[in-house]
Coordinates of C-alpha atoms in Angstrom, one line a residue:
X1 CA 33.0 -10.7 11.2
X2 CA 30.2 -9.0 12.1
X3 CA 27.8 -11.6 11.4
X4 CA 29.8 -14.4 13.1
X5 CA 29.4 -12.0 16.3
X6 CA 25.7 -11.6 15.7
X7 CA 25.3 -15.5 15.9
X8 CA 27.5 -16.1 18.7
X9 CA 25.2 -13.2 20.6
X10 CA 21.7 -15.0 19.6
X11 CA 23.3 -18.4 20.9
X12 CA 23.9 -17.0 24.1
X13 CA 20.8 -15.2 24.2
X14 CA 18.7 -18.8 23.8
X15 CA 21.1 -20.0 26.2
X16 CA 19.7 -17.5 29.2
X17 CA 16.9 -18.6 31.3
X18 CA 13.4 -17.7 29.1
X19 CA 14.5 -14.0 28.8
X20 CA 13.4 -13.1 32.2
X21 CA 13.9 -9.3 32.3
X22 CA 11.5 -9.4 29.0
X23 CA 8.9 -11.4 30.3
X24 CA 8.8 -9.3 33.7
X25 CA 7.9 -6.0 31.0
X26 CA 5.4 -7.9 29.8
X27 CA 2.3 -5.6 28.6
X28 CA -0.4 -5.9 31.0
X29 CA -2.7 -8.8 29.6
X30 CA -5.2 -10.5 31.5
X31 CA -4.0 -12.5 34.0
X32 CA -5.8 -15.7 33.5
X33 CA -4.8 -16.5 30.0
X34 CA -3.3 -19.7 29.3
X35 CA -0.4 -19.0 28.3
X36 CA 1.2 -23.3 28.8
X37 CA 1.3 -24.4 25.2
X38 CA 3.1 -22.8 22.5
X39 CA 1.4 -21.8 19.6
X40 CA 2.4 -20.3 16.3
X41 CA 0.9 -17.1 14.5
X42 CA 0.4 -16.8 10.6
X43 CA 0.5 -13.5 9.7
X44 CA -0.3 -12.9 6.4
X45 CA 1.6 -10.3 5.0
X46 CA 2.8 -8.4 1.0
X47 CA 5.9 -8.7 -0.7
X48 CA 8.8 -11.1 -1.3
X49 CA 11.3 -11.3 1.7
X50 CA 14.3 -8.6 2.5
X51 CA 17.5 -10.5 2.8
X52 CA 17.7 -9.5 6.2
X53 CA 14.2 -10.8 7.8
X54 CA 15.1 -13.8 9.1
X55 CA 17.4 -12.7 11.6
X56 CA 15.2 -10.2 12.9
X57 CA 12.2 -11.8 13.2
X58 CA 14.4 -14.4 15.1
X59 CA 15.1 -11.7 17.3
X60 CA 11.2 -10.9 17.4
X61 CA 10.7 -14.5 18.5
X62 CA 12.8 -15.0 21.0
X63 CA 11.0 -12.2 22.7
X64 CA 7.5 -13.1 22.0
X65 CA 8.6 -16.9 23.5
X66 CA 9.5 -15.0 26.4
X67 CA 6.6 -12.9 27.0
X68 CA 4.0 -15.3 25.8
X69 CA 4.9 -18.2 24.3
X70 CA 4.6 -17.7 20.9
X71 CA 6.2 -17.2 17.6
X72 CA 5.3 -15.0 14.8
X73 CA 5.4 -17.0 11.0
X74 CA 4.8 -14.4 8.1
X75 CA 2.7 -16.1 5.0
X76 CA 4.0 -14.1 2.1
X77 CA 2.0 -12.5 -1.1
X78 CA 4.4 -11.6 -3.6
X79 CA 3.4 -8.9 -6.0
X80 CA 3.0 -11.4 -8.7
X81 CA -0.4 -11.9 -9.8
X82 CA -0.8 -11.1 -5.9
X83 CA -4.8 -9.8 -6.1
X84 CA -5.6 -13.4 -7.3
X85 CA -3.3 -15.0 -4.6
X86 CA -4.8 -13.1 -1.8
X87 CA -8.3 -13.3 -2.2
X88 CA -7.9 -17.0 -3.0
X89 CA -6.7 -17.6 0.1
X90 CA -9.2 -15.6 2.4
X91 CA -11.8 -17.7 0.2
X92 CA -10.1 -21.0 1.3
X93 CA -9.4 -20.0 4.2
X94 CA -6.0 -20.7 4.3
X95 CA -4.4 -21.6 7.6
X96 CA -4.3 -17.9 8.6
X97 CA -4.7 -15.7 11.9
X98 CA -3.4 -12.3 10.7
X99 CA -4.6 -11.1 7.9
X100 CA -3.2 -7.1 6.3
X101 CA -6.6 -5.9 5.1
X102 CA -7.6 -2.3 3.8
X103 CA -10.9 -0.4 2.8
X104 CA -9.4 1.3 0.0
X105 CA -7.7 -1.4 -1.9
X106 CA -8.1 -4.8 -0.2
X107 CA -11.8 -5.1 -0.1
X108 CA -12.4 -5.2 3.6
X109 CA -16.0 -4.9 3.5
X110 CA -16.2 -7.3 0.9
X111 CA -14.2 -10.0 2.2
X112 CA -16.0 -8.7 5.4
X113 CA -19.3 -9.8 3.7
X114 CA -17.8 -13.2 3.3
X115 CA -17.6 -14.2 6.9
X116 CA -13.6 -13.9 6.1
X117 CA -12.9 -12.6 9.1
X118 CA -13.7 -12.8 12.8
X119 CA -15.8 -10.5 15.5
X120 CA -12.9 -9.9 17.9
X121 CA -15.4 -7.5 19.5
X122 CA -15.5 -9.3 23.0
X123 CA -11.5 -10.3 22.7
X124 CA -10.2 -7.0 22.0
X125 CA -10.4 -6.1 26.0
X126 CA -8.9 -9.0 27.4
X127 CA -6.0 -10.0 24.7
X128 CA -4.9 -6.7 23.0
X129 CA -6.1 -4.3 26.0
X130 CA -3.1 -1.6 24.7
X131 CA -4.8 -1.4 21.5
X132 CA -8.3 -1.2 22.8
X133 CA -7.2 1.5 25.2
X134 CA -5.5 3.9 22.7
X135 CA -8.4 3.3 20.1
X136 CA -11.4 5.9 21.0
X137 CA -15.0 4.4 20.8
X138 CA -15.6 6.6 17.0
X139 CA -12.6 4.8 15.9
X140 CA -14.1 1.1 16.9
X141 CA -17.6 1.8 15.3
X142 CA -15.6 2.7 11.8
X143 CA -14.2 -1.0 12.3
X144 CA -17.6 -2.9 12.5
X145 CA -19.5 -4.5 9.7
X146 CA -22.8 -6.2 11.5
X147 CA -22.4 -5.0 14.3
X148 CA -19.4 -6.4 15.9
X149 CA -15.2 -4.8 14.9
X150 CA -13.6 -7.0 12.3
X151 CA -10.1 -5.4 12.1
X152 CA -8.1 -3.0 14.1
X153 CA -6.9 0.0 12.8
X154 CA -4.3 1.7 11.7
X155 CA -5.0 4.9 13.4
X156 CA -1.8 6.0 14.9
X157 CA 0.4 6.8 11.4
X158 CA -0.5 9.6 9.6
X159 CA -0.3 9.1 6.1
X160 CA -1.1 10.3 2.6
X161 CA -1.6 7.4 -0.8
X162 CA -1.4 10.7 -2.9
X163 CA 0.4 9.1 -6.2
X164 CA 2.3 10.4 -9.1
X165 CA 5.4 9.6 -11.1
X166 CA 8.1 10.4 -9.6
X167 CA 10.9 11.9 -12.0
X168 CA 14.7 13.3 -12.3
X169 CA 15.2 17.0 -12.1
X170 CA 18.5 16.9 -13.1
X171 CA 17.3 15.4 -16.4
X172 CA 14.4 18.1 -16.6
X173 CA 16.9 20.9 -15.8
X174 CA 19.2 20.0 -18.9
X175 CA 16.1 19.9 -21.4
X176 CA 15.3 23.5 -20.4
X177 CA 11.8 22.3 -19.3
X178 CA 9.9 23.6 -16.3
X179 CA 9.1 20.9 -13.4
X180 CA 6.4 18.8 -14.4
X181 CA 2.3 19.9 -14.1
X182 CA 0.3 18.7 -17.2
X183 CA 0.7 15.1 -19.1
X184 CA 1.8 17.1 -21.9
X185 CA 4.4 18.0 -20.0
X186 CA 5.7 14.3 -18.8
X187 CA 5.2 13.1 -22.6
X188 CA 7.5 15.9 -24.0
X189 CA 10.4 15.2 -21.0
X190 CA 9.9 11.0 -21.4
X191 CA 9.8 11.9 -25.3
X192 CA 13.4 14.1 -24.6
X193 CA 14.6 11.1 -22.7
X194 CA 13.8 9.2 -25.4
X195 CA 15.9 10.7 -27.2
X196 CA 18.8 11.5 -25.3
X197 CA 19.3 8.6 -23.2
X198 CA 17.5 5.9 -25.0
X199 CA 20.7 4.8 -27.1
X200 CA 22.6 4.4 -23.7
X201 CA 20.1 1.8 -22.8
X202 CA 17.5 4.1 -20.5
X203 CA 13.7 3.8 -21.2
X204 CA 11.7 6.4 -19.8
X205 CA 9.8 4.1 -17.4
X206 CA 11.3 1.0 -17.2
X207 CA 8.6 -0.9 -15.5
X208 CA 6.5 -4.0 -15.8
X209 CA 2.7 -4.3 -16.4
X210 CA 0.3 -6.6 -15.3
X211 CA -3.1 -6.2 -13.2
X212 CA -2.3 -4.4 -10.0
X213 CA -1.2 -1.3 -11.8
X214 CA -3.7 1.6 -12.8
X215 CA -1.4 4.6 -12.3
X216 CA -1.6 5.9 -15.6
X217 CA -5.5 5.9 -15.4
X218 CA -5.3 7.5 -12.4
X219 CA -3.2 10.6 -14.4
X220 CA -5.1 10.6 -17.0
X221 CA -8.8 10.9 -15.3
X222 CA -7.5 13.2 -12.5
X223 CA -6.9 15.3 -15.5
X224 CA -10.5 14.6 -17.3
X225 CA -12.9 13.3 -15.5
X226 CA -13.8 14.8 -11.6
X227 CA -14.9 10.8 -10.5
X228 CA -13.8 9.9 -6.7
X229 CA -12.7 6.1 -5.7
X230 CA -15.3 4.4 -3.3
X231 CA -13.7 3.8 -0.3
X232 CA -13.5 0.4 0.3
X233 CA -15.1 -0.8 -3.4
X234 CA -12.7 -3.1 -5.5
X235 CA -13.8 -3.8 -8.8
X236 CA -11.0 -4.4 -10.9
X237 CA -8.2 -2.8 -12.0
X238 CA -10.2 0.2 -13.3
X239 CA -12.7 1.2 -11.3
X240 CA -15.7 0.3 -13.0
X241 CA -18.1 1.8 -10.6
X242 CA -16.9 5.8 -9.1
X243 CA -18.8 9.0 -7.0
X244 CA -19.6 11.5 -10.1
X245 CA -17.7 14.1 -8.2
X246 CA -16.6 15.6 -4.6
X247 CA -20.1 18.1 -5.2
X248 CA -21.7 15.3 -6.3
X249 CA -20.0 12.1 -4.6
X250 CA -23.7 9.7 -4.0
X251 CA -24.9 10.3 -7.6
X252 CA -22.7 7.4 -9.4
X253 CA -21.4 6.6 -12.8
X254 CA -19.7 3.9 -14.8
X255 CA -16.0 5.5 -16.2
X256 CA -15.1 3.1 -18.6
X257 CA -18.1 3.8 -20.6
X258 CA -17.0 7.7 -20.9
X259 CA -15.6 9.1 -24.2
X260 CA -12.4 10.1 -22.6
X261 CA -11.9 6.7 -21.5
X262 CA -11.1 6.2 -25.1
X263 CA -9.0 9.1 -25.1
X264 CA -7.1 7.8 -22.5
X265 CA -6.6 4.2 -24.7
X266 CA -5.6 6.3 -27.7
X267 CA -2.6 8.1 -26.1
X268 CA -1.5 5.1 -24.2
X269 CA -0.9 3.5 -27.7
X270 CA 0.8 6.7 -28.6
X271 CA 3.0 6.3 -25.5
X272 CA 3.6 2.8 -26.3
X273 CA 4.4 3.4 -30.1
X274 CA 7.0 5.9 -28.5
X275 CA 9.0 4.0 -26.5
X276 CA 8.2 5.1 -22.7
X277 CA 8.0 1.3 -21.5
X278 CA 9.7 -1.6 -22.6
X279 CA 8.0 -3.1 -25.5
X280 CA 7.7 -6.5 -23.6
X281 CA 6.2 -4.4 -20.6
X282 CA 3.3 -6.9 -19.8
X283 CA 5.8 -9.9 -19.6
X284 CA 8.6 -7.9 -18.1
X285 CA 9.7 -8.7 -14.7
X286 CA 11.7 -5.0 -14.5
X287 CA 11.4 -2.9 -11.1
X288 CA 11.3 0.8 -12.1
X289 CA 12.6 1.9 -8.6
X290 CA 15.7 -0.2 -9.3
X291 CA 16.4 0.9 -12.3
X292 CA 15.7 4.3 -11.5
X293 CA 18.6 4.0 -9.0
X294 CA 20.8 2.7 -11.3
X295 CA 20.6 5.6 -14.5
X296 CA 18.2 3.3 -16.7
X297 CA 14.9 4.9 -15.8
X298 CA 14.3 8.5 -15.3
X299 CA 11.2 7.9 -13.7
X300 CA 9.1 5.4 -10.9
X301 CA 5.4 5.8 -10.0
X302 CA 4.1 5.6 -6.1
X303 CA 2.9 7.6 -3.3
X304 CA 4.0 10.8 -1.7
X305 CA 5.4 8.3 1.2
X306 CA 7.7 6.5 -1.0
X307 CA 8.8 9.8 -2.8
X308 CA 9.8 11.5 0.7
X309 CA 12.2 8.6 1.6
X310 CA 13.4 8.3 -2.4
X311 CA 14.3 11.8 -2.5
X312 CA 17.0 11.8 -0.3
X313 CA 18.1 8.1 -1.2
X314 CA 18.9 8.6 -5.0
X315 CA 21.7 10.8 -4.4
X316 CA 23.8 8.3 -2.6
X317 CA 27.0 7.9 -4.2
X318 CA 26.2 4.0 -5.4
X319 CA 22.7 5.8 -6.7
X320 CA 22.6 8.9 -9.1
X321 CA 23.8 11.7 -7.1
X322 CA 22.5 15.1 -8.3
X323 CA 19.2 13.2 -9.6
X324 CA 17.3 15.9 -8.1
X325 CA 14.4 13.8 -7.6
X326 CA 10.9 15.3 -8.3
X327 CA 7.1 14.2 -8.2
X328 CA 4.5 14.9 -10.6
X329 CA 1.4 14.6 -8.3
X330 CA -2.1 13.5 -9.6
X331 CA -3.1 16.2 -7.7
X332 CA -1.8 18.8 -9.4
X333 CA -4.3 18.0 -12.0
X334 CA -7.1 17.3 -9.8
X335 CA -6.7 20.1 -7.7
X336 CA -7.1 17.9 -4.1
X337 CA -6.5 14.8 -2.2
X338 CA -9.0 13.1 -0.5
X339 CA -7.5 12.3 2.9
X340 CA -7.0 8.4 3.8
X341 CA -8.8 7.1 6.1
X342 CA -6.8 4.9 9.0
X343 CA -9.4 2.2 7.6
X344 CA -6.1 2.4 4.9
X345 CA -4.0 -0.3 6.5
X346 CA -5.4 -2.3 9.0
X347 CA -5.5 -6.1 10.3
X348 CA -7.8 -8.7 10.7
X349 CA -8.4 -11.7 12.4
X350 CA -8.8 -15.1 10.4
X351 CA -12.6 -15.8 10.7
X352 CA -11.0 -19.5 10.9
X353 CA -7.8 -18.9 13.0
X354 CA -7.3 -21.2 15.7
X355 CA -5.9 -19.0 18.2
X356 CA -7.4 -15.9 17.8
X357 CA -6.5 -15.1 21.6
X358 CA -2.8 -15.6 21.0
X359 CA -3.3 -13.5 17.6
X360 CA -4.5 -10.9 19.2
X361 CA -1.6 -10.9 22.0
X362 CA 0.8 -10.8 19.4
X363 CA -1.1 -8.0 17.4
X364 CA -1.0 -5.8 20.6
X365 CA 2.8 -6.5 21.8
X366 CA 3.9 -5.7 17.5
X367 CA 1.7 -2.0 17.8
X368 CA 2.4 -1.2 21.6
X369 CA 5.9 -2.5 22.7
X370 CA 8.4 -0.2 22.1
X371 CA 11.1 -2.4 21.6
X372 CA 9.4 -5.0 19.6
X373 CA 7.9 -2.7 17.3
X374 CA 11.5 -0.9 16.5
X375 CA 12.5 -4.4 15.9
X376 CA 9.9 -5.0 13.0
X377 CA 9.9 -1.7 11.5
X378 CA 13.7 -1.0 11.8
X379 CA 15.1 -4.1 11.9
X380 CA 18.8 -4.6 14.9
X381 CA 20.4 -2.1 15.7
X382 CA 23.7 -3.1 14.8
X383 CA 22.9 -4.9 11.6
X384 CA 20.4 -3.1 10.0
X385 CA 20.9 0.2 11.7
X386 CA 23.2 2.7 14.2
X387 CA 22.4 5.6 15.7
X388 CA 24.8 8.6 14.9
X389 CA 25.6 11.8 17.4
X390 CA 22.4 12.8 16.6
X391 CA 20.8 10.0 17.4
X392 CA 19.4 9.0 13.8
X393 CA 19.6 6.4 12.0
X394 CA 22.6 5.3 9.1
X395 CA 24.0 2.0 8.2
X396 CA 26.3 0.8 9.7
X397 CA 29.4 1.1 8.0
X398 CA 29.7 -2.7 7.1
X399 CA 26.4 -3.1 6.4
X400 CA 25.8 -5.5 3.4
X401 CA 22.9 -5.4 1.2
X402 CA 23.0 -9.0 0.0
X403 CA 22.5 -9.9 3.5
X404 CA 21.5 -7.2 6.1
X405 CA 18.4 -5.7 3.3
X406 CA 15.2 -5.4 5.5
X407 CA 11.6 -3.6 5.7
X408 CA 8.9 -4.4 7.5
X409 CA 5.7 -4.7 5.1
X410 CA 3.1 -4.9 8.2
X411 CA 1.8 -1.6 6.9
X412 CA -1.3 -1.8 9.7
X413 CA 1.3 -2.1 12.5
X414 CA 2.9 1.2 12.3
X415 CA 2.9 3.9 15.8
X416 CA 4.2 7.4 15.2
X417 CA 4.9 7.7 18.8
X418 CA 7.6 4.9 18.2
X419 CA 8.7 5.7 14.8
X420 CA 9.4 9.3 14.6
X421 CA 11.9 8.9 17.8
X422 CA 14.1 7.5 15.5
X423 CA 14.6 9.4 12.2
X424 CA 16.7 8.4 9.3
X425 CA 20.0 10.3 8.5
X426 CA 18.6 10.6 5.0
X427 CA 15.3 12.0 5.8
X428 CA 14.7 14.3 3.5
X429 CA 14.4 17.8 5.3
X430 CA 11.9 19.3 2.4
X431 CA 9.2 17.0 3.8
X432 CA 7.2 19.1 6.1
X433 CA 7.1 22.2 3.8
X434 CA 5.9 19.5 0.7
X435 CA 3.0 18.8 3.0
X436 CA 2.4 22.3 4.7
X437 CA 2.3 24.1 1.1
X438 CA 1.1 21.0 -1.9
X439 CA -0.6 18.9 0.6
X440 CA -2.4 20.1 2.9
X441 CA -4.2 22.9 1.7
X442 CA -6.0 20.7 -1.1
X443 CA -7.0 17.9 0.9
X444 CA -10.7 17.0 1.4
X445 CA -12.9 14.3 3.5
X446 CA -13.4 11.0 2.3
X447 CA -17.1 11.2 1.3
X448 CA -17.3 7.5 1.7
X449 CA -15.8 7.0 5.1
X450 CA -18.2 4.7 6.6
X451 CA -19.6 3.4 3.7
X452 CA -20.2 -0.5 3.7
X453 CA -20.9 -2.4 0.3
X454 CA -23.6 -5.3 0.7
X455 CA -22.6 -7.7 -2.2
X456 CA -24.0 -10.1 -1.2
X457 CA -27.0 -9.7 -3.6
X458 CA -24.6 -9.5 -6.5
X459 CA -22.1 -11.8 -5.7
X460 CA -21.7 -13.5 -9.2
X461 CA -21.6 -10.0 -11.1
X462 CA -19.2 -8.4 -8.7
X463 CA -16.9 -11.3 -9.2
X464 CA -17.9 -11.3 -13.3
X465 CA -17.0 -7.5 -13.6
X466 CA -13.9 -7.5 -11.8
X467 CA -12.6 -10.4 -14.4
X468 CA -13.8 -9.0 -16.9
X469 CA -11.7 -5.6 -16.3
X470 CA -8.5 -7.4 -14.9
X471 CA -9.0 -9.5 -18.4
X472 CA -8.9 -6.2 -20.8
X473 CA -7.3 -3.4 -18.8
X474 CA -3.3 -4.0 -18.1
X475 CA -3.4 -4.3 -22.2
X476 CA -4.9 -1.0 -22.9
X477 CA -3.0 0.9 -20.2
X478 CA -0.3 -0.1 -21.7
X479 CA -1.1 0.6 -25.1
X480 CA -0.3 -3.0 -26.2
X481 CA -3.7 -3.2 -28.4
X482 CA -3.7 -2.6 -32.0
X483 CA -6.7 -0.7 -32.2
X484 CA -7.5 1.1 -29.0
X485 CA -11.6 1.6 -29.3
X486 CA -11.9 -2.2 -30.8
X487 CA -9.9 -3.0 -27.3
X488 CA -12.4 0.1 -25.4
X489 CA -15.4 -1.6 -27.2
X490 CA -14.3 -5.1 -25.9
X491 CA -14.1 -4.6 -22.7
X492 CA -17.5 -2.9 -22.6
X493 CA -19.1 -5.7 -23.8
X494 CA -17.9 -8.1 -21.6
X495 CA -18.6 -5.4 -18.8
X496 CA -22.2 -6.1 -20.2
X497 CA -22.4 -9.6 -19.9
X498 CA -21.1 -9.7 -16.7
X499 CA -24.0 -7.5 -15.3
X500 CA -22.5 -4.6 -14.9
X501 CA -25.6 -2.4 -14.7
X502 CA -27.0 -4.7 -12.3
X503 CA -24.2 -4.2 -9.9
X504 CA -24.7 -0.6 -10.8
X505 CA -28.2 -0.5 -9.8
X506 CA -27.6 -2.2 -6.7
X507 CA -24.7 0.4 -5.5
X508 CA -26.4 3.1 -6.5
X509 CA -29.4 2.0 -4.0
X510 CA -27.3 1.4 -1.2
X511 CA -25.5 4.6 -1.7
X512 CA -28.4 6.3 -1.8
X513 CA -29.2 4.9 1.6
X514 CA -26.2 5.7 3.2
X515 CA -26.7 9.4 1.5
X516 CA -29.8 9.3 3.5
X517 CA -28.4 8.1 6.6
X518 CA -26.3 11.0 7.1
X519 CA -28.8 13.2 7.1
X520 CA -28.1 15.1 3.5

């Protein structure tokens, strides 16, 4: 019923004259644009579909049509083999105008480097002047490579990419273990799963591997080895290139070449010959978040984000109730967090879009209208969302998840200012102590913050390395190798011949410089 009443709405709506009352609310944009043909906006986007997208970016349409003439297309990366997909199509040059982009794991600068995307520094005043006005002049210079901005931030949505593996308490609590600090400690309660729950069909992390996924790597050197990530450097899977240490961040140094490295292949065997993944893990197609929901994995790895929304959603009744959700943090074996940088989600213009103007004009009505941007992040209110006497947000109580499902994965169009006015009913209310007392008080400056890799010298061993890591790694993170230092030794070797020291060399000397350039 409900959706017969949502269509007879939208066919009235179309029916109405052009929206009027939306196109007098219009956001101020200058006033001689042409605005007479309609044009159509790519927006390039992660993830496979929510059931419920269509509908609401329908909804998003009809108001962009009214306002200026446009409508908004997203071009879809699914998570399979989606590194490969991406940057294949930035190199083609797909027919793109908006492009999700990020320093710390999307190779801005890079792609940057490749004339990938375009200097909107001249079209930023005229056809996004919100954004230009609520982005401060320190903020812009973070966003130019040459000179002139490539991207516009995300600098509105405070956020921390702090990851772990998230884990159930209720579980832990009824093994007599304490809550989760030290890999010892998640191999002896995925061990105890094992063994309790493994005959009733639960694996300890029932996940899929594949290159994308360097979580466990992530544990084990936060536990090892004091390396920090370059901002904005992708090499790989692994990072083949890293800072020495937060003391010692310009001085750099080549992890996979480090004894503990092997360590690290040795107990992922271990792991594997144990039983905490599915033995077909790097052909699996299994989502660890599902099945965490439904009793058949006690554990998922992600950010603190995702863990603040998953706490509280576990325990519905169709979920595992009493799951008691809890995060192991790699930073409780690092000992801090270097802060992200809003250079963390952010969006680009298609160096070869054809209507960068209109791109633009939708870019600033998704960040700065209030009523469009609740629309992409929340989905209808109705459909995919009610507000309660409170005035947060639940489903409504016919909502369907084969057909109403939605999310918004335009992570570089997110405004606090918008989205905290409408908390979820589920919000979990531990959230602002979790970052007052773990967070907070360990978290550090990004060393690397305006750091900008020139590849452009090493173009053929950057592109070399990073096969030759995606090639090798996904296999010995998941212990699927038969002899972990013959895999190690592998991988070094092709590291070799695809110039790794020469990309070395050449990082090094531009981190130097940029050392210099700040004075230290």
């Amino acid at each position: 019923m409900k959706k017969t009443i949502v269509a007879l709405l939208l066919v009235l709506i179309l029916a109405l004259p052009a929206f009027g009352a939306c196109a007098d609310e219009s956001l101020p944009f200058a006033t001689d644009v042409d605005l007479s043909e309609p044009v159509v906006i790519n927006f390039q986007v992660f993830g496979d579909p929510p059931a419920g997208e269509a509908l609401v970016l329908e909804k998003i349409n009809e108001i962009l049509a009214a306002k200026i003439n446009t409508t908004l297309n997203w071009q879809r990366v699914s998570w399979t083999d989606w590194s490969t997909v991406y940057n294949l199509m930035l190199a083609t040059g797909e027919d793109m105008d908006l492009i999700t982009t990020s320093a710390a794991w999307l190779g801005l600068w890079e792609n940057a480097g490749k004339g990938a995307f375009m200097d909107i520094t001249e079209l930023l005043p005229k056809y996004a002047p919100n954004i230009y006005a609520n982005t401060t002049a320190n903020e812009w210079n973070m966003c130019k490579y040459g000179g002139g901005i490539i991207c516009v931030p995300g600098n509105h949505y405070a956020q921390y990419s702090n990851h772990g593996m998230m884990y159930r308490g209720d579980w832990l609590k009824e093994f007599g273990m304490d809550e989760i600090k030290t890999i010892e400690g998640l191999q002896a309660y995925w061990a105890k799963v094992a063994e309790v729950y493994g005959p009733e069909g639960v694996v300890p992390w029932n996940t899929k591997g594949g290159v994308g996924d360097l979580q466990l790597f992530n544990m084990y050197e936060a536990a090892y080895a004091p390396h920090l990530d370059i901002n904005g450097l992708s090499i790989g899977q692994f990072p083949s290139i890293q800072g020495v240490s937060l003391e010692d961040p310009y001085t750099l140094c080549q992890p996979l070449t480090e004894d503990w490295f092997v360590d690290f292949a040795v107990l992922m065997k271990e792991w594997a010959d144990m039983g905490f993944w599915p033995t077909d893990v790097m052909n699996s197609a299994n989502d660890a978040r599902a099945l965490l929901k439904a009793g058949l994995s006690s554990a998922d790895q992600h950010h603190v984000a995702t863990y603040t929304g998953l706490v509280t959603e576990i325990e519905r009744e169709e979920n595992q109730p009493g799951a008691d959700l809890k995060i192991f943090l790699w930073s409780d074996l690092s000992g801090y967090i270097v802060r992200e940088s809003f250079l963390q989600d952010v969006v680009a213009v298609s160096a070869k879009s054809k209507n960068p103007e209109r791109a633009l004009m939708v870019l600033d009505l998704l960040k700065e209208d209030e009523e469009i941007h609740t629309l992409l992040n929340y989905g209808l209110e109705g459909v995919q969302y009610v507000l309660n006497a409170e005035g947060k947000r639940e489903e409504p109580a016919d909502f369907d998840t084969a057909t109403d499902t939605y999310w918004s994965d335009a992570w570089g169009v997110r405004e606090d200012k918008y989205l905290r006015k409408l908390p979820h009913v589920d919000d979990w209310a531990g959230k602002a102590a979790m970052f007052a007392d773990r967070l907070d008080p360990i978290s550090v400056s990004n060393p690397y913050a305006n750091f900008v890799f020139d590849s452009s010298a090493v173009t053929a061993e950057l592109t070399a390395v990073t096969e030759a890591v995606n090639r090798y790694s996904p296999a010995i993170q998941f212990g699927k190798v038969a002899d972990p230092q013959a895999a190690v030794d592998q991988l070094r070797e092709a590291l070799d011949k695809a110039g790794i020291q020469t990309l070395f060399d050449e990082l090094q000397r531009q981190m130097t410089a940029y050392k210099e350039s700040l004075g230290l």
